[in-house]
Amino acid sequence: MAWVIHRLYGAFLVMLTVTVSVFFLVHLVPGNPVDVMLGESASVADRQAMTVALGLHLPVHEQLFHYLHNLVNLDLGLSIHSNQPIAEIMAERLPATFGLALAAMFFALILALPLGIIAAVKKDSFLDRLAMVTAVGGLAIPNFLLGPLLVLFFSIWLSWLPVSGHDSWLHYFLPAMTLGFSMAAVLTRMIRSTLLETLGEDYIRTAWSKGLSPGKIIWSHALRNAWLPVVTVIGAQVGALLGGAVVTETIFDWPGIGSLLIDSIQKRDYPVLQACVLVISFVYVVVNALTDMLYAWLDPRVRYQ
Amino acid sequence: MIPILLLSGCSDKQEIDQEAIRFAIATMPQNLDPRFATDAVSERINQLLYARLVNFDESLLPRPGIADWQQLDSLTYVFDLKPDRMSFANGEPVTAVDVVATYEFVLDKNNVSPHRQSLSVIESVDAIAGDRVEFKLKFPDPLFPAYLQLGIMPAGIAGQKQIAVENLVSSGTFSLVSKKQGRVVIKRRSDDQVVVFEQVKDPTVRVLKLLNGEVDLMQNDLAPEMMAYLKKQNGIKNLRRKGQNFSYIGFNLEDNDTSKHRLRKAIAHAINREEIIRYVFQSSASPAESILPSSHWAGHQELNGYAYKPELSRRTLQELGYDFNNPLRLVYKTSTDPFRIKLATVIQNQLKAVGIELEIKSYDWGTFFGDIKSGNFQMYSLSWVGINTPDIFKYVFHSKSLPPDGANRGRYKSSRLDNLLDQAQKATSLEQQKLLFHQVQEIVHSDLPYIPLWYEDQVAFAAEDIHGYKLSPNGNYLSLNDIRRSKTH
């Protein structure tokens, strides 16, 4: 219980710091929403009227106070541009982001698990090298290149998958592969190195000497202990995915938090921008907490003070 | 995968049938309420959704839209709604009351419409019969009919400050079906042909979607090399037409260096526009000499361009005290658009050849435009898009049009030009105005607050079974009124 309270307190501090920092930062950026909304031809009087209507005439600290006050009442406010409640906008965007993150994670795991295990078990073999080349390739190819290459191959040459959009389950494949490939690369290397380390332990040697089957040794003994660092990496990666994959969302016109964040920066839609950052930091905090809990479940020796 | 499949259920695909024509656009329209829309995509889609009192012909002279007009005196115009005009999409007729309600909303300063300023010449607007609207002006302005570009909305909702998208009622040739994430669906009222505007931000993905048959049509916002690639593809049609969107290099005339007229002239002579058009644009642009193209009713046909004369530029720079050991150093600001940066790099290279060290600074749009408006620049490049009326010259070059009162971003001041612009505003006929605006263009061309660069062509690519789409010089989408898919599809 004390641990949960401690984590909640930490999460609250992180989110408050992020919210306040972003609030001041966005107000320092040149350009303002009134210019974007009214265009250059609006009169000074109209410009002033719009500034007052949006509450931008108030000192920044007063604007921050109003914002935090509304936040405490669970009111994220309205988008300056569309006048739509931001909670509604987030509700539209979050499922797409969560869906893509899940799909990317799924793809990364089904690729990284066999590759990492084969690479560790068949160390220094052709298969090991092939797995490592794939992993290095995954890390080296940026998403803005991998995405169009996958489109070219799967959509244009093979005509198997749609190029972009968000209409059906088929639309998940290419963005998930694009996002998941680099994650798979990290996981493959991590699984290989931690498994190699575990396979060299005395208790594994004992298991071999007792004549246990290779499958039993790897799955039941080695892999379970190799999971801890892998889970840490997965936690960090999932946090990043849920925080919005800006490049991938742009390439595949994915209506998630990442593309909303970019749009809100371009339009100087301050409340939406702040809400995006708040949601992203919240997701990070939650995923980190869940990762810690998973740690304790995977390794009963781990206990929190 | 089950949660993923569940999440994928949230789409509006069911609204879009196989016969729908899918039009890929780079940016979503910001506002489909014509009283507030300002961006180009919104304006283009709103032209389809809402009828206007006045339209333009090919030379951009104002022509009757849903109303014919008469000028009763210099301050009074009467508009008679045409008997064969379309009704609203809800079946109600478009009446003078609707016109008045729409214009009164925009003119009310409490509503902070971005169009109020352009209609500030209007003193009053009244419905004087069921089909007749009278506009009274504050001062004579022969360009007045051309300003009446507002889409007409029903009086019942035109007075509301906020109208939800689903409550918008169209008066144009198309009705609005839906506007959701990255997609606007409209339906042609004459035959129920559905047109879907789909946002595809990345130009490469737009091209791939067209090749894959996921979209049927795309227009502009493509790098020339992409255009060249698409032209070679089977099953894709290429449409092209000379454009009117004017690109230029702007100078800060309060800067120590760029305020020198001879220096600006030296820069103009150092830029090889023909080469840029041929190689960078792959001939998909034409040289420009003025904001208004020569095909415009007030356009000037006899302005001679600044020819590429690097020797003359070098000599002028030497006379101004610069040489390769003491080069002129200037900063050129542009956006983060890769093609604009590429153009800036070519210009940088051409200026280097005459001894000018050009530093390119690219910023996101908000920062870039903020700098330009506040005069925080030496040189920048931008385009004027969708210019219909010659009063743009007053807005851009009059000494009283410094931001925020206008777009004289370079702080250009010429009493001679101010006088001509003031005279043009008071002129009683378009013919008089035309002569005055010709003189205005000659002075601007000679003083060089802008270096005129080019008009980029309007370019579209369409699937082979798409017919009836024609490009307009200003890139509007009005030809969607005639578009169709061939029956063999």
XYZ file of N, CA, C and O in Angstrom, chain B residues 296-466:
684
model
N -4.966 38.237 -65.985
C -5.931 38.903 -65.105
C -6.396 40.197 -65.774
O -5.624 40.852 -66.463
N -7.648 40.583 -65.529
C -8.168 41.786 -66.200
C -7.329 43.022 -65.872
O -7.234 43.942 -66.687
N -6.695 43.044 -64.691
C -5.857 44.201 -64.337
C -4.372 43.862 -64.463
O -3.520 44.636 -64.052
N -4.067 42.702 -65.019
C -2.663 42.290 -65.147
C -1.921 43.125 -66.190
O -2.523 43.668 -67.115
N -0.627 43.216 -66.019
C 0.210 44.023 -66.932
C 0.924 43.077 -67.888
O 1.593 42.150 -67.446
N 0.780 43.348 -69.212
C 1.372 42.429 -70.182
C 2.789 42.815 -70.603
O 3.460 42.055 -71.273
N 3.226 44.003 -70.215
C 4.489 44.487 -70.800
C 5.592 44.740 -69.777
O 6.432 45.627 -69.980
N 5.618 44.006 -68.737
C 6.714 44.155 -67.776
C 7.859 43.242 -68.218
O 7.651 42.041 -68.428
N 9.044 43.834 -68.363
C 10.182 43.022 -68.800
C 10.909 42.456 -67.596
O 11.284 43.188 -66.678
N 11.133 41.160 -67.610
C 11.749 40.491 -66.473
C 13.206 40.884 -66.274
O 13.861 41.397 -67.193
N 13.712 40.659 -65.085
C 15.131 40.894 -64.797
C 15.919 39.710 -65.337
O 15.874 38.611 -64.774
N 16.614 39.948 -66.446
C 17.337 38.856 -67.109
C 18.508 38.397 -66.251
O 19.017 39.150 -65.412
N 18.908 37.172 -66.466
C 20.044 36.596 -65.732
C 21.328 37.238 -66.266
O 21.749 36.973 -67.392
N 21.947 38.101 -65.455
C 23.177 38.793 -65.865
C 24.156 38.785 -64.692
O 24.311 39.795 -63.992
N 24.816 37.650 -64.467
C 25.706 37.564 -63.298
C 26.838 38.574 -63.332
O 27.249 39.075 -62.274
N 27.305 38.899 -64.541
C 28.398 39.871 -64.656
C 27.967 41.241 -64.121
O 28.693 41.908 -63.387
N 26.745 41.624 -64.514
C 26.202 42.905 -64.061
C 26.052 42.896 -62.533
O 26.366 43.886 -61.852
N 25.608 41.775 -61.996
C 25.453 41.659 -60.541
C 26.795 41.814 -59.844
O 26.908 42.548 -58.850
N 27.794 41.119 -60.356
C 29.133 41.187 -59.743
C 29.650 42.624 -59.752
O 30.177 43.130 -58.766
N 29.462 43.281 -60.912
C 29.956 44.664 -61.057
C 29.237 45.575 -60.055
O 29.871 46.383 -59.376
N 27.937 45.419 -59.960
C 27.165 46.275 -59.041
C 27.623 46.058 -57.599
O 27.794 47.018 -56.833
N 27.826 44.790 -57.250
C 28.254 44.484 -55.880
C 29.625 45.101 -55.596
O 29.871 45.624 -54.497
N 30.495 45.043 -56.593
C 31.829 45.654 -56.418
C 31.693 47.159 -56.188
O 32.343 47.730 -55.319
N 30.822 47.774 -56.996
C 30.613 49.219 -56.840
C 30.028 49.557 -55.462
O 30.240 50.639 -54.945
N 29.310 48.601 -54.893
C 28.737 48.822 -53.560
C 29.726 48.458 -52.453
O 29.398 48.540 -51.267
N 30.921 48.023 -52.859
C 31.968 47.766 -51.861
C 32.128 46.317 -51.458
O 32.795 46.017 -50.467
N 31.473 45.401 -52.193
C 31.596 43.975 -51.850
C 32.412 43.270 -52.926
O 32.356 43.619 -54.102
N 33.161 42.268 -52.517
C 33.839 41.399 -53.482
C 34.012 40.025 -52.824
O 33.479 39.775 -51.738
N 34.760 39.124 -53.474
C 34.868 37.759 -52.951
C 35.638 37.724 -51.621
O 35.470 36.803 -50.836
N 36.488 38.724 -51.394
C 37.204 38.772 -50.109
C 36.338 39.403 -49.014
O 36.531 39.141 -47.838
N 35.457 40.253 -49.446
C 34.551 40.912 -48.498
C 33.116 40.697 -48.989
O 32.459 41.625 -49.451
N 32.653 39.440 -48.918
C 31.359 39.146 -49.543
C 30.183 39.733 -48.760
O 30.276 39.937 -47.556
N 29.123 39.968 -49.498
C 27.877 40.394 -48.869
C 27.255 39.159 -48.205
O 27.107 38.108 -48.839
N 26.903 39.267 -46.934
C 26.295 38.130 -46.219
C 24.843 38.467 -45.907
O 24.564 39.497 -45.292
N 23.965 37.611 -46.369
C 22.534 37.832 -46.135
C 21.886 36.573 -45.562
O 22.373 35.466 -45.778
N 20.786 36.787 -44.848
C 20.035 35.653 -44.293
C 18.723 35.521 -45.063
O 18.025 36.508 -45.288
N 18.414 34.293 -45.480
C 17.210 34.000 -46.269
C 16.345 33.056 -45.446
O 16.785 31.963 -45.082
N 15.141 33.494 -45.128
C 14.272 32.645 -44.293
C 13.223 31.937 -45.152
O 12.679 32.522 -46.089
N 12.970 30.702 -44.784
C 11.947 29.934 -45.497
C 11.304 28.943 -44.527
O 11.696 28.871 -43.365
N 10.332 28.202 -45.046
C 9.637 27.222 -44.192
C 10.428 25.918 -44.161
O 11.505 25.824 -44.756
N 9.868 24.909 -43.507
C 10.572 23.615 -43.426
C 10.172 22.682 -44.568
O 10.622 21.543 -44.604
N 9.358 23.170 -45.493
C 8.964 22.351 -46.638
C 10.218 21.963 -47.429
O 10.984 22.842 -47.857
N 10.455 20.651 -47.635
C 11.699 20.229 -48.291
C 11.903 20.866 -49.665
O 13.028 21.212 -50.039
N 10.813 21.042 -50.421
C 10.980 21.622 -51.759
C 11.381 23.093 -51.675
O 12.182 23.579 -52.466
N 10.819 23.811 -50.690
C 11.190 25.234 -50.523
C 12.649 25.343 -50.097
O 13.362 26.267 -50.508
N 13.097 24.395 -49.293
C 14.503 24.421 -48.869
C 15.401 24.109 -50.072
O 16.459 24.718 -50.251
N 14.941 23.200 -50.906
C 15.717 22.863 -52.115
C 15.847 24.100 -53.021
O 16.938 24.414 -53.515
N 14.735 24.810 -53.199
C 14.774 26.037 -54.018
C 15.728 27.056 -53.398
O 16.525 27.701 -54.103
N 15.663 27.174 -52.066
C 16.537 28.132 -51.375
C 18.001 27.763 -51.602
O 18.857 28.638 -51.804
N 18.286 26.476 -51.612
C 19.664 26.034 -51.806
C 20.153 26.375 -53.213
O 21.305 26.782 -53.402
N 19.264 26.219 -54.189
C 19.644 26.565 -55.570
C 19.917 28.066 -55.665
O 20.921 28.502 -56.257
N 19.042 28.865 -55.067
C 19.233 30.328 -55.092
C 20.525 30.687 -54.351
O 21.297 31.545 -54.798
N 20.784 30.010 -53.247
C 22.026 30.231 -52.485
C 23.244 30.005 -53.377
O 24.194 30.790 -53.388
N 23.171 28.934 -54.163
C 24.277 28.590 -55.044
C 24.448 29.624 -56.150
O 25.567 30.025 -56.491
N 23.326 30.096 -56.705
C 23.404 31.100 -57.778
C 23.955 32.423 -57.244
O 24.727 33.096 -57.921
N 23.556 32.783 -56.023
C 24.055 34.046 -55.467
C 25.532 33.931 -55.074
O 26.276 34.920 -55.120
N 25.932 32.725 -54.703
C 27.333 32.525 -54.352
C 28.232 32.818 -55.558
O 29.339 33.345 -55.421
N 27.706 32.487 -56.737
C 28.484 32.691 -57.963
C 28.782 34.167 -58.231
O 29.704 34.490 -58.976
N 27.986 35.060 -57.628
C 28.270 36.494 -57.831
C 28.881 37.103 -56.562
O 29.067 38.321 -56.477
N 29.160 36.278 -55.589
C 29.854 36.768 -54.396
C 28.954 37.092 -53.215
O 29.342 37.850 -52.334
N 27.731 36.525 -53.198
C 26.840 36.747 -52.039
C 26.774 35.465 -51.218
O 26.463 34.394 -51.754
N 27.094 35.590 -49.946
C 26.993 34.434 -49.046
C 25.600 34.447 -48.436
O 25.276 35.312 -47.636
N 24.785 33.484 -48.842
C 23.409 33.441 -48.360
C 23.281 32.359 -47.297
O 23.583 31.203 -47.546
N 22.830 32.765 -46.125
C 22.595 31.776 -45.071
C 21.102 31.439 -45.057
O 20.264 32.349 -44.958
N 20.799 30.151 -45.187
C 19.386 29.735 -45.221
C 18.947 29.349 -43.811
O 19.618 28.565 -43.142
N 17.829 29.913 -43.387
C 17.269 29.519 -42.090
C 15.840 29.051 -42.328
O 15.018 29.820 -42.839
N 15.566 27.801 -41.979
C 14.191 27.296 -42.169
C 13.543 27.068 -40.808
O 14.185 26.568 -39.888
N 12.293 27.467 -40.722
C 11.557 27.387 -39.457
C 10.194 26.755 -39.691
O 9.688 26.782 -40.808
N 9.595 26.257 -38.599
C 8.214 25.796 -38.712
C 7.346 27.010 -39.046
O 7.750 28.155 -38.823
N 6.167 26.725 -39.607
C 5.369 27.800 -40.201
C 5.088 28.948 -39.229
O 5.238 30.119 -39.564
N 4.685 28.621 -38.002
C 4.316 29.658 -37.036
C 5.482 30.593 -36.749
O 5.324 31.820 -36.735
N 6.652 30.019 -36.553
C 7.830 30.830 -36.249
C 8.242 31.654 -37.466
O 8.520 32.853 -37.365
N 8.273 30.990 -38.619
C 8.663 31.657 -39.864
C 7.744 32.851 -40.151
O 8.203 33.981 -40.339
N 6.445 32.599 -40.108
C 5.496 33.650 -40.457
C 5.511 34.762 -39.406
O 5.376 35.946 -39.732
N 5.715 34.375 -38.140
C 5.814 35.378 -37.074
C 6.988 36.310 -37.329
O 6.877 37.539 -37.182
N 8.114 35.749 -37.736
C 9.301 36.549 -38.048
C 9.048 37.486 -39.224
O 9.454 38.649 -39.221
N 8.387 36.949 -40.232
C 8.146 37.750 -41.443
C 7.239 38.937 -41.104
O 7.489 40.073 -41.511
N 6.204 38.675 -40.342
C 5.270 39.761 -40.017
C 5.908 40.817 -39.125
O 5.594 41.996 -39.227
N 6.809 40.365 -38.260
C 7.409 41.345 -37.345
C 8.622 42.034 -37.976
O 9.269 42.852 -37.329
N 8.920 41.702 -39.216
C 10.033 42.365 -39.900
C 11.388 41.811 -39.491
O 12.412 42.430 -39.765
N 11.390 40.639 -38.869
C 12.645 40.039 -38.412
C 13.249 39.171 -39.520
O 13.264 37.941 -39.437
N 13.694 39.811 -40.592
C 14.263 39.084 -41.730
C 15.028 40.065 -42.620
O 14.860 41.278 -42.506
N 15.869 39.491 -43.482
C 16.481 40.275 -44.558
C 15.825 39.894 -45.887
O 15.433 40.744 -46.664
N 15.766 38.589 -46.117
C 15.117 38.072 -47.337
C 14.264 36.870 -46.932
O 14.624 36.142 -46.021
N 13.178 36.676 -47.614
C 12.369 35.469 -47.398
C 11.669 35.145 -48.702
O 11.602 35.960 -49.616
N 11.133 33.953 -48.770
C 10.367 33.585 -49.956
C 9.007 33.042 -49.542
O 8.899 32.269 -48.596
N 7.999 33.494 -50.249
C 6.632 33.021 -49.994
C 5.831 33.087 -51.295
O 6.355 33.517 -52.331
N 4.583 32.689 -51.243
C 3.701 32.767 -52.417
C 2.388 33.433 -52.020
O 1.950 33.298 -50.884
N 1.810 34.113 -52.980
C 0.431 34.601 -52.814
C -0.480 33.646 -53.558
O -0.296 33.411 -54.747
N -1.454 33.109 -52.834
C -2.335 32.084 -53.416
C -3.763 32.621 -53.478
O -4.235 33.256 -52.536
N -4.437 32.385 -54.613
C -5.865 32.706 -54.724
C -6.152 34.199 -54.742
O -7.147 34.641 -54.180
N -5.292 34.970 -55.371
C -5.526 36.421 -55.452
C -6.524 36.706 -56.572
O -6.300 36.340 -57.725
N -7.638 37.356 -56.222
C -8.673 37.621 -57.219
C -8.753 39.089 -57.624
O -9.070 39.405 -58.758
N -8.488 39.980 -56.661
C -8.730 41.400 -56.937
C -7.432 42.208 -56.821
O -6.566 41.880 -55.999
N -7.302 43.274 -57.616
C -6.043 44.024 -57.622
C -5.821 44.874 -56.366
O -4.755 45.459 -56.213
N -6.818 44.929 -55.476
C -6.578 45.685 -54.245
C -5.517 45.013 -53.371
O -5.114 45.570 -52.348
N -5.053 43.844 -53.782
C -3.933 43.197 -53.104
C -2.729 44.147 -53.045
O -1.964 44.129 -52.070
N -2.578 44.988 -54.064
C -1.408 45.886 -54.075
C -1.446 46.870 -52.910
O -0.416 47.203 -52.345
N -2.649 47.329 -52.581
C -2.760 48.238 -51.439
C -2.428 47.489 -50.147
O -1.709 47.991 -49.277
N -2.915 46.302 -50.072
C -2.727 45.475 -48.877
C -1.254 45.112 -48.659
O -0.784 44.994 -47.538
N -0.526 44.996 -49.767
C 0.845 44.494 -49.683
C 1.892 45.597 -49.752
O 2.978 45.464 -49.181
N 1.569 46.719 -50.447
C 2.628 47.705 -50.683
C 2.330 49.114 -50.163
O 3.210 49.975 -50.202
N 1.115 49.392 -49.723
C 0.820 50.745 -49.235
C 1.553 50.979 -47.914
O 1.676 50.063 -47.096
N 2.044 52.205 -47.728
C 2.824 52.463 -46.507
C 1.967 52.390 -45.242
O 2.496 52.303 -44.140
N 0.637 52.431 -45.418
C -0.237 52.283 -44.238
C -0.592 50.816 -43.984
O -1.385 50.520 -43.100
N -0.022 49.926 -44.787
C -0.370 48.497 -44.652
C 0.706 47.698 -43.925
O 0.827 46.494 -44.129
N 1.471 48.365 -43.063
C 2.458 47.609 -42.299
C 1.725 46.673 -41.339
O 0.673 47.038 -40.802
N 2.244 45.457 -41.120
C 1.573 44.558 -40.176
C 1.422 45.221 -38.806
O 2.338 45.947 -38.397
N 0.335 45.110 -38.069
C -0.785 44.202 -38.349
C -1.893 44.797 -39.214
O -2.934 44.180 -39.369
N -1.675 45.991 -39.807
C -2.749 46.600 -40.597
C -2.769 46.122 -42.042
O -3.628 46.527 -42.818
N -1.832 45.329 -42.428
C -1.771 44.833 -43.802
C -0.602 43.882 -43.934
O -0.078 43.389 -42.932
N -0.198 43.644 -45.168
C 0.860 42.647 -45.387
C 2.098 43.279 -46.022
O 2.818 42.638 -46.769
N 2.323 44.567 -45.723
C 3.552 45.222 -46.196
C 4.677 44.804 -45.246
O 5.161 45.583 -44.425
N 5.070 43.547 -45.377
C 6.005 42.957 -44.420
C 7.409 43.513 -44.577
O 8.192 43.526 -43.637
N 7.719 43.970 -45.781
C 9.061 44.489 -46.040
C 9.216 45.958 -45.686
O 10.266 46.540 -45.891
N 8.144 46.567 -45.172
C 8.177 47.985 -44.757
C 8.546 48.893 -45.932
O 9.349 49.820 -45.815
N 7.935 48.595 -47.089
C 8.188 49.379 -48.309
C 7.364 50.665 -48.245
O 6.175 50.630 -47.921
N 8.020 51.794 -48.529
C 7.309 53.068 -48.480
C 7.595 53.878 -49.735
O 8.754 54.163 -50.040
N 6.537 54.237 -50.468
C 6.677 55.052 -51.665
C 5.453 55.960 -51.751
O 4.332 55.470 -51.909
N 5.686 57.257 -51.632
C 4.538 58.177 -51.649
C 3.865 58.157 -53.020
O 2.645 58.299 -53.135
N 4.690 57.953 -54.060
C 4.137 57.903 -55.419
C 3.165 56.714 -55.542
O 2.075 56.839 -56.083
N 3.620 55.597 -55.010
C 2.776 54.400 -55.081
C 1.524 54.576 -54.213
O 0.412 54.229 -54.624
N 1.710 55.161 -53.027
C 0.554 55.389 -52.135
C -0.504 56.222 -52.855
O -1.709 55.918 -52.791
N -0.048 57.280 -53.559
C -0.997 58.149 -54.271
C -1.773 57.370 -55.321
O -2.994 57.497 -55.447
N -1.036 56.554 -56.071
C -1.697 55.778 -57.128
C -2.702 54.788 -56.528
O -3.806 54.612 -57.049
N -2.304 54.151 -55.438
C -3.205 53.180 -54.802
C -4.452 53.872 -54.260
O -5.566 53.347 -54.362
N -4.272 55.078 -53.695
C -5.429 55.831 -53.185
C -6.342 56.257 -54.331
O -7.569 56.196 -54.220
N -5.714 56.657 -55.425
C -6.516 57.039 -56.602
C -7.294 55.846 -57.136
O -8.456 55.963 -57.512
N -6.613 54.690 -57.172
C -7.264 53.485 -57.695
C -8.490 53.141 -56.861
O -9.527 52.734 -57.394
N -8.385 53.339 -55.564
C -9.523 53.012 -54.696
C -10.706 53.944 -54.969
O -11.862 53.545 -54.847
N -10.371 55.182 -55.367
C -11.454 56.147 -55.604
C -11.959 56.110 -57.046
O -12.919 56.801 -57.379
N -11.292 55.350 -57.899
C -11.692 55.318 -59.312
C -13.128 54.824 -59.419
O -13.582 54.014 -58.614
N -13.826 55.335 -60.433
C -15.249 55.011 -60.527
C -15.524 53.842 -61.468
O -16.640 53.356 -61.539
N -14.523 53.432 -62.219
C -14.770 52.307 -63.128
C -13.583 51.349 -63.105
O -12.464 51.720 -62.736
N -13.856 50.123 -63.540
C -12.792 49.133 -63.588
C -11.734 49.524 -64.620
O -10.552 49.231 -64.451
N -12.165 50.197 -65.697
C -11.214 50.597 -66.742
C -10.198 51.595 -66.182
O -8.990 51.478 -66.423
N -10.722 52.555 -65.410
C -9.831 53.528 -64.754
C -8.882 52.816 -63.789
O -7.685 53.092 -63.756
N -9.452 51.911 -63.051
C -8.639 51.161 -62.082
C -7.536 50.383 -62.782
O -6.399 50.333 -62.322
N -7.897 49.783 -63.893
C -6.934 48.962 -64.630
C -5.700 49.792 -64.993
O -4.562 49.361 -64.791
N -5.941 51.018 -65.503
C -4.810 51.874 -65.892
C -3.949 52.229 -64.680
O -2.723 52.208 -64.736
N -4.609 52.546 -63.583
C -3.866 52.915 -62.371
C -3.069 51.722 -61.827
O -1.920 51.859 -61.418
N -3.688 50.548 -61.851
C -2.980 49.371 -61.342
C -1.817 48.973 -62.263
O -0.844 48.374 -61.797
N -1.934 49.298 -63.539
C -0.779 49.066 -64.428
C 0.408 49.912 -63.970
O 1.544 49.431 -63.905
N 0.128 51.169 -63.644
C 1.223 52.049 -63.157
C 1.779 51.528 -61.825
O 2.987 51.561 -61.598
N 0.879 51.063 -60.982
C 1.314 50.501 -59.691
C 2.294 49.351 -59.929
O 3.361 49.258 -59.314
N 1.932 48.476 -60.856
C 2.765 47.297 -61.107
C 4.119 47.691 -61.702
O 5.137 47.063 -61.425
N 4.118 48.758 -62.508
C 5.399 49.217 -63.077
C 6.328 49.717 -61.963
O 7.524 49.415 -61.949
N 5.765 50.467 -61.021
C 6.589 51.007 -59.928
C 7.113 49.871 -59.049
O 8.302 49.827 -58.713
N 6.239 48.942 -58.710
C 6.658 47.824 -57.845
C 7.726 46.999 -58.551
O 8.725 46.602 -57.952
N 7.534 46.781 -59.836
C 8.495 45.987 -60.605
C 9.850 46.677 -60.655
O 10.902 46.039 -60.608
N 9.824 47.987 -60.704
C 11.077 48.743 -60.783
C 11.734 48.891 -59.400
O 12.952 48.755 -59.270
N 10.932 49.133 -58.360
C 11.497 49.350 -57.007
C 11.964 48.058 -56.340
O 12.773 48.105 -55.406
N 11.413 46.960 -56.755
C 11.819 45.639 -56.266
C 11.696 45.423 -54.751
O 12.634 44.929 -54.129
N 10.572 45.750 -54.150
C 10.399 45.269 -52.773
C 10.270 43.740 -52.773
O 10.542 43.090 -51.781
N 9.807 43.220 -53.902
C 9.754 41.776 -54.151
C 10.576 41.494 -55.408
O 10.536 42.294 -56.348
N 11.260 40.356 -55.436
C 11.730 39.848 -56.728
C 10.675 38.856 -57.190
O 10.447 37.836 -56.534
N 10.001 39.162 -58.314
C 9.004 38.200 -58.783
C 9.698 36.944 -59.291
O 10.714 37.031 -59.985
N 9.197 35.792 -58.928
C 9.858 34.543 -59.346
C 9.033 33.812 -60.409
O 9.355 33.871 -61.583
N 7.965 33.147 -60.009
C 7.228 32.324 -60.972
C 5.810 32.062 -60.492
O 5.478 32.286 -59.331
N 4.996 31.610 -61.463
C 3.677 31.058 -61.129
C 3.798 29.547 -61.309
O 4.121 29.088 -62.408
N 3.570 28.812 -60.230
C 3.660 27.350 -60.356
C 2.418 26.817 -61.075
O 1.304 27.281 -60.828
N 2.635 25.859 -61.961
C 1.516 25.281 -62.714
C 0.562 24.554 -61.771
O 0.954 24.091 -60.705
N -0.670 24.472 -62.186
C -1.625 23.593 -61.502
C -1.454 22.210 -62.115
O -1.503 22.059 -63.343
N -1.235 21.228 -61.282
C -0.984 19.874 -61.779
C -1.870 18.893 -61.006
O -1.996 18.991 -59.789
N -2.477 17.989 -61.734
C -3.268 16.946 -61.063
C -2.955 15.603 -61.712
O -2.557 15.533 -62.875
N -3.120 14.556 -60.924
C -3.008 13.192 -61.444
C -4.278 12.451 -61.063
O -4.771 12.601 -59.947
N -4.784 11.676 -62.024
C -6.050 10.992 -61.769
C -5.986 9.570 -62.303
O -5.225 9.272 -63.230
N -6.788 8.714 -61.692
C -6.911 7.348 -62.210
C -7.549 7.415 -63.601
O -8.284 8.365 -63.910
N -7.281 6.401 -64.388
C -7.698 6.443 -65.796
C -9.218 6.495 -65.973
O -9.714 7.030 -66.958
N -9.952 5.951 -64.997
C -11.413 5.923 -65.167
C -12.099 7.191 -64.644
O -13.319 7.239 -64.557
N -11.304 8.178 -64.295
C -11.887 9.445 -63.825
C -11.963 10.416 -65.008
O -10.975 10.644 -65.703
